[in-house]
């Protein structure tokens, strides 16, 4: 009991939340810079970007958007569940979030391999024969969606770790800041995709 009180005395929930918000802000700066680069090159190469975008599958992009939106909902519901002391439902919702993330990555894998099998990737002979604008489009496409995919992988690892903490009762109804932080990170991943999807798949 004394150990638990000693641990609570040294908890810094606000500090943990502030640290996560600062991290999210730096990530937004990173992707914000990439969005600006994309916008400049698109402005300079409107027709080439339009032609290149037609090579992407809008259906796959839409499905992945829905998947991430639902996963943001499930991780948010997990926070409500832990507040209501429903450990089992919290674990289920976090598990569903991870499952949806894996489905997203599987879809992205098939999308990428489909493009690569058709010779559409940076440095390929087909792109070398294309316009400079199309080369820039696919360079940005692979770089930005690849960086986003890396964030997905990190997010899955983060949520899986917090799941283990929930299972071992290290995260519970009165101490769940790390669960909130994992949800914040996941909402960041979702937000980034919300911008990537229209930029690459919809705007023509």
CSV table of C-alpha atoms in Angstrom, one decimal:
chain,number,residue,atom,x,y,z
A,1,UNK,CA,0.0,0.0,0.0
A,2,UNK,CA,2.8,2.4,0.9
A,3,UNK,CA,4.6,1.5,-2.3
A,4,UNK,CA,1.5,2.4,-4.3
A,5,UNK,CA,1.2,5.7,-2.5
A,6,UNK,CA,4.9,6.4,-3.1
A,7,UNK,CA,4.4,5.7,-6.8
A,8,UNK,CA,1.3,8.0,-7.0
A,9,UNK,CA,3.2,10.7,-5.2
A,10,UNK,CA,5.8,10.8,-8.0
A,11,UNK,CA,3.4,10.6,-10.9
A,12,UNK,CA,3.4,13.6,-13.2
A,13,UNK,CA,0.3,13.1,-15.4
A,14,UNK,CA,0.3,16.7,-16.7
A,15,UNK,CA,4.0,16.4,-17.6
A,16,UNK,CA,3.4,13.2,-19.5
A,17,UNK,CA,0.5,14.8,-21.4
A,18,UNK,CA,2.5,17.9,-22.1
A,19,UNK,CA,5.4,15.8,-23.4
A,20,UNK,CA,3.1,14.0,-25.8
A,21,UNK,CA,1.6,17.2,-27.1
A,22,UNK,CA,5.1,18.6,-27.7
A,23,UNK,CA,6.0,15.4,-29.6
A,24,UNK,CA,2.8,15.6,-31.7
A,25,UNK,CA,3.6,19.3,-32.5
A,26,UNK,CA,7.0,18.3,-33.8
A,27,UNK,CA,5.5,15.6,-35.9
A,28,UNK,CA,3.0,18.0,-37.3
A,29,UNK,CA,5.8,20.4,-38.2
A,30,UNK,CA,7.6,17.5,-40.1
A,31,UNK,CA,4.5,16.5,-42.1
A,32,UNK,CA,3.5,20.2,-42.5
A,33,UNK,CA,6.9,20.8,-44.2
A,34,UNK,CA,6.3,17.8,-46.5
A,35,UNK,CA,2.8,19.1,-47.3
A,36,UNK,CA,4.2,22.4,-48.3
A,37,UNK,CA,6.8,20.7,-50.6
A,38,UNK,CA,4.0,18.7,-52.2
A,39,UNK,CA,1.9,21.8,-52.7
A,40,UNK,CA,4.7,23.8,-54.4
A,41,UNK,CA,5.6,20.9,-56.7
A,42,UNK,CA,2.0,20.3,-57.6
A,43,UNK,CA,1.5,24.0,-58.4
A,44,UNK,CA,4.6,23.8,-60.7
A,45,UNK,CA,3.5,20.5,-62.3
A,46,UNK,CA,-0.3,20.4,-62.3
A,47,UNK,CA,-0.8,18.2,-65.4
A,48,UNK,CA,1.9,15.8,-64.5
A,49,UNK,CA,0.5,15.4,-60.9
A,50,UNK,CA,-2.9,14.9,-62.3
A,51,UNK,CA,-1.8,12.1,-64.7
A,52,UNK,CA,0.3,10.4,-62.0
A,53,UNK,CA,-2.6,10.5,-59.5
A,54,UNK,CA,-4.7,8.5,-61.9
A,55,UNK,CA,-2.4,5.6,-61.3
A,56,UNK,CA,-3.5,5.3,-57.7
A,57,UNK,CA,-6.5,3.3,-56.6
A,58,UNK,CA,-9.1,5.6,-55.0
A,59,UNK,CA,-11.1,2.6,-53.6
A,60,UNK,CA,-8.1,1.3,-51.7
A,61,UNK,CA,-7.4,4.8,-50.4
A,62,UNK,CA,-11.0,5.2,-49.3
A,63,UNK,CA,-11.2,1.9,-47.6
A,64,UNK,CA,-8.0,2.7,-45.7
A,65,UNK,CA,-9.4,6.0,-44.7
A,66,UNK,CA,-12.5,4.4,-43.2
A,67,UNK,CA,-10.3,1.8,-41.4
A,68,UNK,CA,-8.3,4.5,-39.7
A,69,UNK,CA,-11.3,6.5,-38.8
A,70,UNK,CA,-12.9,3.5,-37.1
A,71,UNK,CA,-9.6,2.7,-35.4
A,72,UNK,CA,-9.5,6.2,-33.9
A,73,UNK,CA,-13.0,5.6,-32.6
A,74,UNK,CA,-12.1,2.3,-31.0
A,75,UNK,CA,-9.0,3.6,-29.2
A,76,UNK,CA,-11.1,6.6,-27.9
A,77,UNK,CA,-13.7,4.1,-26.7
A,78,UNK,CA,-11.0,2.2,-24.9
A,79,UNK,CA,-10.3,5.3,-22.8
A,80,UNK,CA,-14.0,5.5,-21.8
A,81,UNK,CA,-14.0,1.8,-21.0
A,82,UNK,CA,-11.0,2.0,-18.6
A,83,UNK,CA,-12.7,5.0,-16.9
A,84,UNK,CA,-15.7,2.8,-16.4
A,85,UNK,CA,-13.4,0.1,-14.9
A,86,UNK,CA,-14.2,-2.3,-17.8
A,87,UNK,CA,-10.8,-3.9,-18.3
A,88,UNK,CA,-12.0,-6.6,-20.6
A,89,UNK,CA,-13.7,-4.2,-23.0
A,90,UNK,CA,-10.7,-1.9,-22.9
A,91,UNK,CA,-8.5,-4.8,-24.0
A,92,UNK,CA,-10.9,-5.8,-26.8
A,93,UNK,CA,-11.2,-2.3,-28.1
A,94,UNK,CA,-7.4,-1.9,-28.1
A,95,UNK,CA,-7.0,-5.2,-29.9
A,96,UNK,CA,-9.5,-4.1,-32.5
A,97,UNK,CA,-7.5,-0.9,-33.0
A,98,UNK,CA,-4.4,-3.0,-33.6
A,99,UNK,CA,-6.2,-5.4,-36.0
A,100,UNK,CA,-7.5,-2.4,-38.0
A,101,UNK,CA,-4.0,-1.0,-38.2
A,102,UNK,CA,-2.7,-4.4,-39.5
A,103,UNK,CA,-5.5,-4.4,-42.2
A,104,UNK,CA,-4.5,-0.9,-43.2
A,105,UNK,CA,-0.9,-2.1,-43.6
A,106,UNK,CA,-1.9,-5.1,-45.6
A,107,UNK,CA,-3.9,-3.0,-48.0
A,108,UNK,CA,-0.9,-0.6,-48.3
A,109,UNK,CA,1.4,-3.5,-48.9
A,110,UNK,CA,-0.7,-4.8,-51.8
A,111,UNK,CA,-1.0,-1.2,-53.2
A,112,UNK,CA,2.7,-0.6,-53.1
A,113,UNK,CA,3.6,-4.1,-54.5
A,114,UNK,CA,1.1,-3.5,-57.3
A,115,UNK,CA,2.8,-0.3,-58.3
A,116,UNK,CA,6.2,-1.8,-58.0
A,117,UNK,CA,5.3,-4.8,-60.1
A,118,UNK,CA,4.2,-2.4,-62.8
A,119,UNK,CA,7.6,-0.6,-62.6
A,120,UNK,CA,6.2,2.5,-60.9
A,121,UNK,CA,8.8,3.3,-58.2
A,122,UNK,CA,11.6,5.8,-57.7
A,123,UNK,CA,14.5,4.9,-59.9
A,124,UNK,CA,12.6,2.6,-62.2
A,125,UNK,CA,13.0,2.7,-66.0
A,126,UNK,CA,9.3,3.6,-66.5
A,127,UNK,CA,9.6,6.7,-64.3
A,128,UNK,CA,12.9,7.7,-65.9
A,129,UNK,CA,10.9,7.9,-69.2
A,130,UNK,CA,8.2,10.0,-67.5
A,131,UNK,CA,8.0,13.7,-67.0
A,132,UNK,CA,9.8,15.4,-64.1
A,133,UNK,CA,6.5,16.1,-62.5
A,134,UNK,CA,5.4,12.4,-62.4
A,135,UNK,CA,8.8,11.5,-60.9
A,136,UNK,CA,8.3,14.1,-58.2
A,137,UNK,CA,4.8,12.9,-57.5
A,138,UNK,CA,5.7,9.3,-57.0
A,139,UNK,CA,8.8,10.2,-55.0
A,140,UNK,CA,6.7,12.2,-52.6
A,141,UNK,CA,4.0,9.5,-52.6
A,142,UNK,CA,6.4,6.8,-51.5
A,143,UNK,CA,8.3,9.1,-49.1
A,144,UNK,CA,5.2,10.4,-47.4
A,145,UNK,CA,3.1,7.3,-47.3
A,146,UNK,CA,6.1,5.3,-46.3
A,147,UNK,CA,6.8,7.7,-43.4
A,148,UNK,CA,3.1,7.5,-42.4
A,149,UNK,CA,3.4,3.6,-42.5
A,150,UNK,CA,6.4,3.8,-40.1
A,151,UNK,CA,4.2,5.8,-37.7
A,152,UNK,CA,1.5,3.1,-38.0
A,153,UNK,CA,4.1,0.5,-37.0
A,154,UNK,CA,5.3,2.6,-34.1
A,155,UNK,CA,1.7,3.2,-33.0
A,156,UNK,CA,0.9,-0.5,-33.1
A,157,UNK,CA,3.9,-1.2,-30.9
A,158,UNK,CA,2.9,1.6,-28.5
A,159,UNK,CA,-0.7,0.4,-28.2
A,160,UNK,CA,0.4,-3.2,-27.8
A,161,UNK,CA,2.7,-2.1,-24.9
A,162,UNK,CA,-0.2,-0.2,-23.2
A,163,UNK,CA,-2.4,-3.3,-23.7
A,164,UNK,CA,0.1,-5.3,-21.7
A,165,UNK,CA,0.0,-2.6,-19.0
A,166,UNK,CA,-3.8,-2.8,-18.9
A,167,UNK,CA,-3.6,-6.5,-18.6
A,168,UNK,CA,-1.2,-6.4,-15.7
A,169,UNK,CA,-3.3,-3.7,-14.0
A,170,UNK,CA,-0.5,-1.1,-14.3
A,171,UNK,CA,-3.1,1.0,-16.2
A,172,UNK,CA,-6.5,1.2,-14.6
A,173,UNK,CA,-9.4,3.6,-14.1
A,174,UNK,CA,-7.5,6.0,-11.9
A,175,UNK,CA,-4.1,5.9,-13.8
A,176,UNK,CA,-4.5,5.8,-17.6
A,177,UNK,CA,-2.5,8.7,-18.9
A,178,UNK,CA,-0.3,6.4,-21.0
A,179,UNK,CA,-3.4,5.0,-22.6
A,180,UNK,CA,-4.5,8.6,-23.4
A,181,UNK,CA,-1.1,9.3,-24.8
A,182,UNK,CA,-1.2,6.2,-27.1
A,183,UNK,CA,-4.7,7.4,-28.2
A,184,UNK,CA,-3.3,10.9,-28.9
A,185,UNK,CA,-0.5,9.4,-31.0
A,186,UNK,CA,-3.0,7.3,-32.9
A,187,UNK,CA,-5.2,10.3,-33.6
A,188,UNK,CA,-2.1,11.9,-35.0
A,189,UNK,CA,-1.6,9.0,-37.4
A,190,UNK,CA,-5.2,9.3,-38.4
A,191,UNK,CA,-5.0,13.0,-38.9
A,192,UNK,CA,-1.9,12.7,-41.1
A,193,UNK,CA,-3.7,10.2,-43.4
A,194,UNK,CA,-6.8,12.5,-43.6
A,195,UNK,CA,-4.5,15.0,-45.3
A,196,UNK,CA,-2.5,12.4,-47.4
A,197,UNK,CA,-5.6,10.8,-48.8
A,198,UNK,CA,-7.1,13.8,-50.6
A,199,UNK,CA,-3.7,15.2,-51.7
A,200,UNK,CA,-2.7,12.0,-53.5
A,201,UNK,CA,-5.9,10.3,-54.3
A,202,UNK,CA,-8.7,12.9,-54.8
A,203,UNK,CA,-7.3,16.3,-55.8
A,204,UNK,CA,-7.0,16.3,-59.6
